[in-house]
Every structure is written in structure tokens, then in C-alpha cells.
Amino acid sequence: MPNIAPRVHILGLGSIGSFIAHSLRSLPSPPPVTLLVHRKDLYQQYASKDWKINLQVGENGAPREQQGFDFELINGTRMPQFPIENLIVCVKAPATASALEPIKHRIGRNSTICFFQNGMGQIDRLNQHVFETPSTRPAYLFGILRHGVYLKSPTEAVLSGLNGCAEVGAVPSEASNPTPESSSILLNLLLQSPTLRCSKLDWADLLQVQLLKLATNCVLNPLTALLDVRNGEIKHNPAVVPLYRNLLKEISGVFERLPELRAVPHDPSRFSALSLETSMLDTVEKTAGNSSSMREDVLKGRATEIEYMNGWIVKRGEELGVQCPTNSLMAQLILAKGARNVSGV
């Protein structure tokens, strides 16, 4: 009998989750992939499309159909109870804990969760509210996706091109649990995909990449959401320059004091405000025509990830003695705008 690859579960079927699911099932020897669905209407939409996902490369590309997915309706009457060993989480950061709550009894020390999300602080919150016992916690991986992808419909994703990439690495554990076999299995599956173009980084390197992306997100996401513009407008509006420079100065001050970076050789220019600005403007140039995820969330009345972006900067700043009034104001404005949209004012 041929060896059957371990099953991968995916939670969060937005553009990123759909893209990763399609990529894994496109492997020469694909693993079984189960898509976890919270909403009955979404479950029914997949059923009407024969449980298939289409990926289109470029605006005018031909759809690439992929099938063979299994589906579970979370809290459905026939939801399986067997353990989940390999889980990829692509829900928005604020929804992570609530999305995992109904399946946490199926996740334990032999499980691995890989997060593909924006922002920082999700794992700390999970450890506080979902996986509270260190000895039974899963292992964690964190992934950073650098692909442009959006949903054309719930079962159709559009990838901007094949030149994107991703990075993934293991998050250090506070507990003395041995690393489960599932960690290397899940990591290897992600590394095999020619579409994902994923590379492995050690945690120190991945953390630095994550922080650079966070700094950019702390500027682009709230400013484009508040001004209701696409990314490129940030570079062409001189009135926002003092604002984003204040944001980045505060962010630089927090990064320079993070205890997580003490083991990394110190480079004073690495997280300087100027370096962060250069990195941010480079992203603006490359994504000028894109609408940020936070702008889209605000326009559609959804919860934003602001508490895991500028909110995380403010929280860590308070812990480290760094005042971040501009980031605090930005977070408050986004929360106020979100509340206004929800209330219909």
C-alpha cells in the first residue's frame, strides 16, 4: 500500500486559505486536505460547486480547478472528533481565539498550528485564553505570505502572478515539550509547493522579517483605511509624511528595546526610523494599486486587525517604557471608524 500523507486541516477560507489549500492539493503527491467552515451558507456554496476551488493566475488567466477537498462544518451535527495534527490558520487575527475554541479539544501536544496572518500578539492571546496549559499546547509555526491574492467568489481565488513567495519558521516554545513530528511534516509540505514558493527561516530571522512587515502595516493599513485610498496615494500625499514618520519613529523605539531580539547581533540601522521608512515606501511602490486589507475591512463593516498592529506597538511600548501617542491615536481612530460603520451612523 502506498503511504498516505498526513491530513492537513485549514481554518479560514478567505483568499489566503483558499490559495494555500489549492497549492497543497496541487502537489504531485497531495496530502488529504480538510477545510473547516464556520458558516453554513459558505458550506452550501462549496457543495453547489462540487467541493472545488479554482485558482486563476492574473486577471485574464484560465482558472485552474482543484478538487479532492474534504469539508467539516464546525458545530455541525456530524462534526468529527478525531485529533487534528496539522492545522493551518488563516482567519483574521481578532477571530483566532474564537475560531479555534470549538475545535481546541482536538488539538494537543502532538499537533502543530501554522499561522498565516497579519500582526503580532495572536499566540500570546491563544496561550492565555485557549491553550492555557503549557504541557498540552500545540507547537506553533508562523508564516509570512508575500503573494497578491484576492477572492473573485467564495470558491474562486485570483493570484496576481507567480513571482510571490512566503517564509515560515518555528516559534520557540515556553514549555519543555518535545517538537511533535507534525511540525516537520507540515513544514515540509509547505516547502514542496512550487506555487507558494515557501522558504524556511529560523525564528530570529523570521521575527525580524515579521517586524519589518508589521512596521509597514502600521502605516499603510490605518492610513489607507482612514483616508479611503489605495496604497500608492500614501506616497503622493505630502500631508501624511510627518504623520507616518512619527509612527515609524515610535515603532523604531519599541523594536530597539524588544527583549526577543537580545540574542540577535545588534545593528543600529536595522530598525532605525529611516530603514523602516525605506522598507515601507518600497512596499507602497510595489503595491500601489492595491487596496489594503484594513481599508477593505472598514469598507465592508468588518472587524480590523488594528489591535494586532498599532495596538500591539502601543502595548509593547507601555511594557518597555516607550511612549507611542501617534500609534495610540491611529488605533483609536480606526476603532472609532469601525464602531461608526457597524452602528450605521
Coordinates of C-alpha atoms in Angstrom, one line a residue:
M1 CA 0.0 0.0 0.0
P2 CA 1.3 3.5 -0.8
N3 CA 2.0 5.8 2.2
I4 CA -0.8 8.3 2.7
A5 CA 0.4 11.8 3.6
P6 CA -0.9 13.1 7.0
R7 CA -4.1 15.1 6.8
V8 CA -3.9 18.9 6.8
H9 CA -6.8 21.0 8.2
I10 CA -7.2 24.6 7.1
L11 CA -9.2 27.1 9.1
G12 CA -10.1 30.4 7.3
L13 CA -11.2 30.2 3.7
G14 CA -10.5 33.8 2.6
S15 CA -8.1 34.5 -0.2
I16 CA -5.0 33.2 1.7
G17 CA -6.6 30.0 3.0
S18 CA -8.1 29.2 -0.4
F19 CA -4.7 29.8 -2.1
I20 CA -2.8 27.6 0.3
A21 CA -5.5 24.8 0.1
H22 CA -5.3 24.9 -3.7
S23 CA -1.5 24.8 -3.6
L24 CA -1.3 21.8 -1.3
R25 CA -3.8 19.8 -3.3
S26 CA -1.8 20.6 -6.4
L27 CA 1.3 18.8 -5.2
P28 CA 2.4 15.7 -7.1
S29 CA 1.5 13.6 -4.0
P30 CA -1.0 15.8 -2.3
P31 CA -2.0 15.3 1.3
P32 CA -5.6 14.9 2.3
V33 CA -6.9 18.5 3.0
T34 CA -9.9 19.2 5.2
L35 CA -11.4 22.7 5.0
L36 CA -13.0 23.8 8.3
V37 CA -16.0 26.0 7.7
H38 CA -17.9 28.0 10.4
R39 CA -20.8 29.3 8.2
K40 CA -23.5 27.0 6.8
D41 CA -24.1 29.3 3.8
L42 CA -20.4 29.0 2.8
Y43 CA -20.5 25.2 3.3
Q44 CA -23.5 25.1 0.9
Q45 CA -21.8 27.3 -1.6
Y46 CA -18.9 24.8 -1.8
A47 CA -21.4 22.0 -2.1
S48 CA -23.0 23.7 -5.1
K49 CA -19.6 23.9 -6.7
D50 CA -18.9 20.2 -6.1
W51 CA -16.4 21.0 -3.3
K52 CA -13.8 22.5 -5.8
I53 CA -11.6 25.6 -5.6
N54 CA -10.4 27.5 -8.7
L55 CA -7.2 29.5 -8.8
Q56 CA -6.7 32.0 -11.6
V57 CA -3.2 33.4 -12.2
G58 CA -3.6 37.0 -13.4
E59 CA -6.7 38.9 -14.3
N60 CA -7.1 37.1 -17.6
G61 CA -5.7 33.7 -16.7
A62 CA -7.6 30.5 -17.1
P63 CA -9.0 29.0 -13.9
R64 CA -7.0 26.1 -12.5
E65 CA -9.6 23.8 -10.9
Q66 CA -8.6 21.7 -7.9
Q67 CA -10.7 19.1 -6.2
G68 CA -10.5 16.3 -3.6
F69 CA -11.1 18.5 -0.6
D70 CA -12.9 17.3 2.5
F71 CA -15.1 19.7 4.4
E72 CA -16.2 20.0 8.0
L73 CA -19.0 22.3 9.2
I74 CA -17.8 23.4 12.6
N75 CA -20.5 22.8 15.2
G76 CA -22.4 20.8 12.6
T77 CA -24.3 17.7 13.8
R78 CA -21.7 15.3 12.3
M79 CA -18.5 17.1 13.1
P80 CA -15.7 14.5 13.5
Q81 CA -13.9 14.3 16.9
F82 CA -10.6 12.8 15.9
P83 CA -7.4 14.7 16.6
I84 CA -6.2 17.5 14.4
E85 CA -2.4 17.2 14.0
N86 CA -1.6 19.6 11.1
L87 CA -3.6 22.9 11.2
I88 CA -3.1 26.0 9.1
V89 CA -4.9 29.1 10.4
C90 CA -5.7 31.9 8.0
V91 CA -8.6 33.7 9.8
K92 CA -8.1 37.4 10.7
A93 CA -6.1 37.9 13.9
P94 CA -9.0 39.1 16.0
A95 CA -11.0 36.0 15.2
T96 CA -8.3 33.5 16.0
A97 CA -9.3 32.5 19.6
S98 CA -13.0 32.3 18.9
A99 CA -12.4 30.3 15.7
L100 CA -10.2 27.8 17.5
E101 CA -12.4 27.4 20.6
P102 CA -14.9 24.9 19.1
I103 CA -12.0 22.6 18.0
K104 CA -9.5 23.1 20.8
H105 CA -10.3 19.7 22.3
R106 CA -9.0 18.1 19.1
I107 CA -5.6 19.9 19.4
G108 CA -2.9 18.9 21.8
R109 CA 0.8 18.5 22.3
N110 CA 1.2 16.3 19.1
S111 CA -0.4 19.0 17.0
T112 CA 1.1 21.8 15.0
I113 CA -0.6 25.1 14.1
C114 CA 0.8 27.3 11.4
F115 CA -0.5 30.9 11.3
F116 CA -0.6 32.9 8.1
Q117 CA -1.8 36.2 9.5
N118 CA -1.0 39.9 9.8
G119 CA 0.0 41.5 13.0
M120 CA 1.6 40.3 16.3
G121 CA 0.3 39.0 19.6
Q122 CA -2.1 36.3 18.5
I123 CA -0.1 33.5 20.0
D124 CA 0.2 35.2 23.4
R125 CA -3.6 35.6 23.5
L126 CA -4.1 32.0 22.5
N127 CA -1.9 30.8 25.3
Q128 CA -3.8 33.0 27.8
H129 CA -7.3 32.1 26.7
V130 CA -7.4 28.8 24.6
F131 CA -4.3 26.7 25.2
E132 CA -3.7 27.7 28.8
T133 CA -1.8 24.6 30.0
P134 CA 1.8 24.7 28.7
S135 CA 2.3 20.9 28.8
T136 CA -0.6 20.2 26.4
R137 CA -0.1 23.1 24.0
P138 CA 0.5 22.5 20.3
A139 CA 3.7 23.6 18.5
Y140 CA 3.4 26.8 16.6
L141 CA 4.8 27.8 13.2
F142 CA 4.4 31.3 11.7
G143 CA 4.2 32.1 8.0
I144 CA 4.5 35.3 6.1
L145 CA 2.9 35.4 2.7
R146 CA 4.2 37.8 0.0
H147 CA 1.7 36.9 -2.7
G148 CA -1.0 39.2 -4.1
V149 CA -4.2 37.2 -4.0
Y150 CA -7.9 38.0 -3.7
L151 CA -11.3 36.2 -3.9
K152 CA -13.3 36.6 -7.0
S153 CA -16.1 34.5 -5.4
P154 CA -16.1 32.2 -2.3
T155 CA -14.7 29.3 -4.4
E156 CA -12.5 31.3 -6.8
A157 CA -9.2 33.0 -6.0
V158 CA -7.1 35.2 -8.2
L159 CA -3.3 35.3 -7.8
S160 CA -1.6 38.4 -9.2
G161 CA 1.4 36.5 -10.5
L162 CA 3.8 33.6 -9.9
N163 CA 6.7 35.8 -8.5
G164 CA 5.5 35.9 -4.9
C165 CA 7.0 34.0 -2.1
A166 CA 6.5 33.0 1.6
E167 CA 8.6 32.4 4.6
V168 CA 7.8 30.1 7.5
G169 CA 9.5 29.1 10.7
A170 CA 9.0 27.5 14.1
V171 CA 8.0 29.7 17.1
P172 CA 10.0 28.9 20.2
S173 CA 8.1 27.2 23.0
E174 CA 8.0 28.3 26.6
A175 CA 7.3 24.7 27.7
S176 CA 9.8 21.9 27.5
N177 CA 7.5 19.9 25.2
P178 CA 9.4 17.9 22.5
T179 CA 8.7 19.2 19.0
P180 CA 6.0 17.0 17.5
E181 CA 6.5 15.1 14.3
S182 CA 3.7 17.1 12.8
S183 CA 5.9 20.2 12.8
S184 CA 8.3 18.8 10.3
I185 CA 5.6 17.2 8.2
L186 CA 3.6 20.4 7.9
L187 CA 6.7 22.5 7.2
N188 CA 7.9 20.1 4.5
L189 CA 4.5 20.1 2.8
L190 CA 4.6 23.9 2.6
L191 CA 8.2 23.9 1.3
Q192 CA 7.3 21.5 -1.5
S193 CA 4.7 23.8 -3.2
P194 CA 6.1 25.4 -6.4
T195 CA 3.3 27.9 -6.3
L196 CA 3.7 29.0 -2.6
R197 CA 7.5 29.3 -3.1
C198 CA 8.0 29.0 0.6
S199 CA 11.4 29.1 2.3
K200 CA 12.3 28.1 5.9
L201 CA 13.8 30.7 8.3
D202 CA 15.0 30.2 11.8
W203 CA 13.0 32.2 14.4
A204 CA 15.4 35.0 14.8
D205 CA 15.4 35.8 11.1
L206 CA 11.6 35.2 10.7
L207 CA 10.9 37.6 13.7
Q208 CA 12.9 40.4 12.0
V209 CA 11.0 39.9 8.8
Q210 CA 7.8 39.9 10.7
L211 CA 8.7 43.1 12.5
L212 CA 9.6 44.9 9.2
K213 CA 6.2 43.8 7.7
L214 CA 4.4 45.0 10.9
A215 CA 6.0 48.4 10.7
T216 CA 4.8 48.8 7.1
N217 CA 1.3 47.5 8.0
C218 CA 1.1 50.0 10.9
V219 CA 1.5 52.8 8.4
L220 CA -0.3 51.6 5.3
N221 CA -3.3 49.8 6.8
P222 CA -4.7 52.6 9.1
L223 CA -3.8 55.5 6.8
T224 CA -5.4 54.0 3.7
A225 CA -8.4 53.0 5.8
L226 CA -8.9 56.4 7.3
L227 CA -8.3 58.3 4.0
D228 CA -10.1 55.7 1.9
V229 CA -7.4 55.4 -0.7
R230 CA -5.3 52.8 -2.3
N231 CA -1.7 52.2 -1.2
G232 CA 0.0 54.4 -3.8
E233 CA -1.7 57.5 -2.6
I234 CA 0.3 57.4 0.6
K235 CA 3.5 58.2 -1.3
H236 CA 1.9 61.1 -3.2
N237 CA 0.2 62.9 -0.3
P238 CA 2.8 65.2 1.3
A239 CA 0.5 65.9 4.2
V240 CA 0.8 62.4 5.6
V241 CA 4.6 62.4 5.6
P242 CA 5.0 63.9 9.1
L243 CA 2.3 61.5 10.4
Y244 CA 3.9 58.3 9.1
R245 CA 7.4 59.5 10.2
N246 CA 6.0 59.9 13.8
L247 CA 4.5 56.5 13.6
L248 CA 7.8 54.9 12.4
K249 CA 9.9 56.8 15.0
E250 CA 7.7 55.3 17.8
I251 CA 7.8 51.9 16.2
S252 CA 11.6 52.0 15.9
G253 CA 11.9 52.9 19.6
V254 CA 9.8 49.8 20.5
F255 CA 11.7 47.5 18.2
E256 CA 15.1 48.6 19.6
R257 CA 14.1 47.6 23.1
L258 CA 12.4 44.3 22.4
P259 CA 13.8 41.5 24.6
E260 CA 13.1 39.0 21.9
L261 CA 15.9 40.5 19.8
R262 CA 18.6 40.4 22.5
A263 CA 20.1 37.2 21.1
V264 CA 20.4 38.8 17.6
P265 CA 23.6 40.7 16.8
H266 CA 22.8 44.4 17.2
D267 CA 22.7 46.5 14.1
P268 CA 21.6 50.1 14.9
S269 CA 20.4 50.7 11.3
R270 CA 18.3 47.6 11.1
F271 CA 15.2 49.1 12.7
S272 CA 16.0 52.7 12.5
A273 CA 13.1 55.0 11.5
L274 CA 14.9 55.7 8.2
S275 CA 15.2 51.9 7.4
L276 CA 11.6 51.3 8.3
E277 CA 10.5 54.2 6.1
T278 CA 12.6 52.9 3.2
S279 CA 11.0 49.4 3.6
M280 CA 7.5 50.9 3.8
L281 CA 7.9 53.1 0.7
D282 CA 9.3 50.1 -1.2
T283 CA 6.1 48.2 -0.4
V284 CA 4.0 51.2 -1.4
E285 CA 5.7 51.3 -4.7
K286 CA 5.2 47.5 -5.3
T287 CA 1.6 47.5 -4.2
A288 CA 0.5 51.0 -5.3
G289 CA -2.7 49.8 -7.0
N290 CA -3.7 47.5 -4.1
S291 CA -6.4 48.2 -1.5
S292 CA -5.1 47.3 2.0
S293 CA -6.9 44.7 4.0
M294 CA -7.8 47.2 6.7
R295 CA -9.4 49.5 4.1
E296 CA -11.4 46.6 2.8
D297 CA -12.4 45.6 6.3
V298 CA -13.6 49.1 7.1
L299 CA -15.5 49.5 3.9
K300 CA -17.3 46.2 4.5
G301 CA -18.0 46.8 8.1
R302 CA -15.7 44.0 9.4
A303 CA -13.5 44.0 12.5
T304 CA -10.0 45.2 11.7
E305 CA -6.6 43.9 12.9
I306 CA -5.6 47.3 14.4
E307 CA -5.2 45.8 17.9
Y308 CA -2.6 43.4 16.5
M309 CA -0.8 46.1 14.6
N310 CA -0.6 49.6 16.1
G311 CA -2.3 48.3 19.2
W312 CA 0.5 45.8 19.7
I313 CA 3.1 48.6 19.3
V314 CA 1.3 50.6 22.0
K315 CA 1.1 47.6 24.4
R316 CA 4.7 46.7 24.0
G317 CA 5.7 50.3 24.3
E318 CA 4.0 50.6 27.6
E319 CA 5.8 47.5 28.8
L320 CA 9.2 48.8 27.7
G321 CA 8.7 52.4 28.7
V322 CA 8.3 53.8 25.2
Q323 CA 5.5 56.3 24.7
C324 CA 3.6 55.8 21.4
P325 CA 1.0 58.6 21.2
T326 CA 0.7 58.6 17.4
N327 CA 0.2 54.8 17.2
S328 CA -2.3 55.1 20.0
L329 CA -4.2 57.8 18.2
M330 CA -4.2 55.8 15.0
A331 CA -5.6 52.7 16.8
Q332 CA -8.3 54.8 18.4
L333 CA -9.3 56.4 15.2
I334 CA -9.7 53.0 13.4
L335 CA -11.6 51.6 16.3
A336 CA -13.9 54.6 16.3
K337 CA -14.4 54.4 12.5
G338 CA -15.2 50.7 12.8
A339 CA -17.7 51.3 15.5
R340 CA -19.3 54.1 13.4
N341 CA -19.6 51.8 10.4
V342 CA -21.1 48.9 12.5
S343 CA -23.7 51.2 14.1
G344 CA -24.6 52.6 10.7
V345 CA -24.0 56.2 11.8

